[in-house]
mmCIF file of C-alpha atoms in Angstrom:
data_model
loop_
_atom_site.group_PDB
_atom_site.id
_atom_site.type_symbol
_atom_site.label_atom_id
_atom_site.label_comp_id
_atom_site.label_asym_id
_atom_site.label_seq_id
_atom_site.Cartn_x
_atom_site.Cartn_y
_atom_site.Cartn_z
ATOM 1 C CA MET A 1195 -21.629 -19.367 -29.561
ATOM 2 C CA PRO A 1196 -23.001 -16.421 -27.511
ATOM 3 C CA THR A 1197 -20.669 -13.863 -25.991
ATOM 4 C CA PRO A 1198 -20.838 -13.808 -22.196
ATOM 5 C CA GLN A 1199 -22.376 -10.682 -20.727
ATOM 6 C CA PRO A 1200 -20.707 -8.834 -17.909
ATOM 7 C CA ASP A 1201 -22.095 -9.623 -14.471
ATOM 8 C CA ALA A 1202 -24.560 -6.916 -13.568
ATOM 9 C CA SER A 1203 -23.770 -7.336 -9.882
ATOM 10 C CA GLY A 1204 -20.034 -6.616 -10.319
ATOM 11 C CA PRO A 1205 -18.453 -3.211 -9.966
ATOM 12 C CA SER A 1206 -19.192 -0.664 -12.553
ATOM 13 C CA GLU A 1207 -16.343 1.246 -14.204
ATOM 14 C CA ASP A 1208 -18.195 4.536 -13.878
ATOM 15 C CA ARG A 1209 -18.501 4.294 -10.058
ATOM 16 C CA VAL A 1210 -15.902 5.692 -7.701
ATOM 17 C CA THR A 1211 -14.343 3.363 -5.183
ATOM 18 C CA PRO A 1212 -15.048 4.559 -1.588
ATOM 19 C CA ASP A 1213 -12.089 6.182 0.085
ATOM 20 C CA ASP A 1214 -12.025 3.773 2.993
ATOM 21 C CA LEU A 1215 -11.386 0.922 0.573
ATOM 22 C CA LEU A 1216 -8.434 2.715 -1.090
ATOM 23 C CA HIS A 1217 -6.319 3.234 1.971
ATOM 24 C CA THR A 1218 -4.304 0.662 3.911
ATOM 25 C CA SER A 1219 -3.991 2.408 7.234
ATOM 26 C CA THR A 1220 -5.030 0.130 10.069
ATOM 27 C CA GLY A 1221 -4.701 2.680 12.782
ATOM 28 C CA THR A 1222 -1.618 0.875 14.088
ATOM 29 C CA VAL A 1223 1.999 2.012 14.189
ATOM 30 C CA VAL A 1224 3.923 1.475 10.977
ATOM 31 C CA SER A 1225 7.250 -0.166 11.643
ATOM 32 C CA PRO A 1226 10.361 0.033 9.497
ATOM 33 C CA GLU A 1227 9.828 -3.703 8.755
ATOM 34 C CA ASP A 1228 6.338 -2.922 7.405
ATOM 35 C CA LEU A 1229 7.761 -0.277 5.084
ATOM 36 C CA VAL A 1230 10.579 -2.537 3.828
ATOM 37 C CA LEU A 1231 8.179 -5.427 3.112
ATOM 38 C CA ALA A 1232 5.739 -3.094 1.293
ATOM 39 C CA THR A 1233 8.547 -2.260 -1.147
ATOM 40 C CA GLY A 1234 9.293 -5.900 -1.796
ATOM 41 C CA ARG A 1235 12.816 -5.559 -0.415
ATOM 42 C CA ASP A 1236 14.572 -7.969 1.901
ATOM 43 C CA ILE A 1237 14.812 -7.006 5.575
ATOM 44 C CA ASN A 1238 18.420 -6.217 6.243
ATOM 45 C CA PRO A 1239 20.301 -3.479 8.166
ATOM 46 C CA ARG A 1240 20.532 -1.235 5.066
ATOM 47 C CA SER A 1241 16.851 -1.430 4.099
ATOM 48 C CA LEU A 1242 15.759 -1.036 7.790
ATOM 49 C CA GLU A 1243 17.863 2.142 8.032
ATOM 50 C CA TRP A 1244 16.328 3.491 4.805
ATOM 51 C CA ALA A 1245 12.838 2.776 6.215
ATOM 52 C CA ARG A 1246 13.653 4.421 9.532
ATOM 53 C CA ARG A 1247 14.762 7.581 7.769
ATOM 54 C CA LYS A 1248 11.696 7.548 5.489
ATOM 55 C CA LEU A 1249 9.331 7.120 8.470
ATOM 56 C CA GLU A 1250 11.070 9.948 10.343
ATOM 57 C CA ALA A 1251 10.576 12.251 7.389
ATOM 58 C CA GLU A 1252 7.105 11.206 6.263
ATOM 59 C CA GLY A 1253 5.489 9.400 9.151
ATOM 60 C CA PRO A 1254 2.908 6.640 8.503
ATOM 61 C CA ALA A 1255 2.026 8.390 5.257
ATOM 62 C CA ALA A 1256 5.179 6.782 3.803
ATOM 63 C CA LEU A 1257 3.374 3.463 3.747
ATOM 64 C CA GLU A 1258 0.298 5.055 2.222
ATOM 65 C CA LYS A 1259 2.400 6.404 -0.601
ATOM 66 C CA LEU A 1260 3.575 2.864 -1.437
ATOM 67 C CA LEU A 1261 0.262 1.012 -1.114
ATOM 68 C CA PRO A 1262 -3.093 2.089 -2.515
#
């Protein structure tokens, strides 16, 4: 039985992914809820306070650090 060949039209491992495909920023304001959900945590007063502090300290980059 022949071994399947990789699809030539698929991405090559030796190519670099364009920067605009790596970042999640949508140009909109990042809310504490967004940050909490990105971490997989439940939205509750404690996690929202954590997210507010993190956004104050890091700005929207806080979300970029969590998501590729």
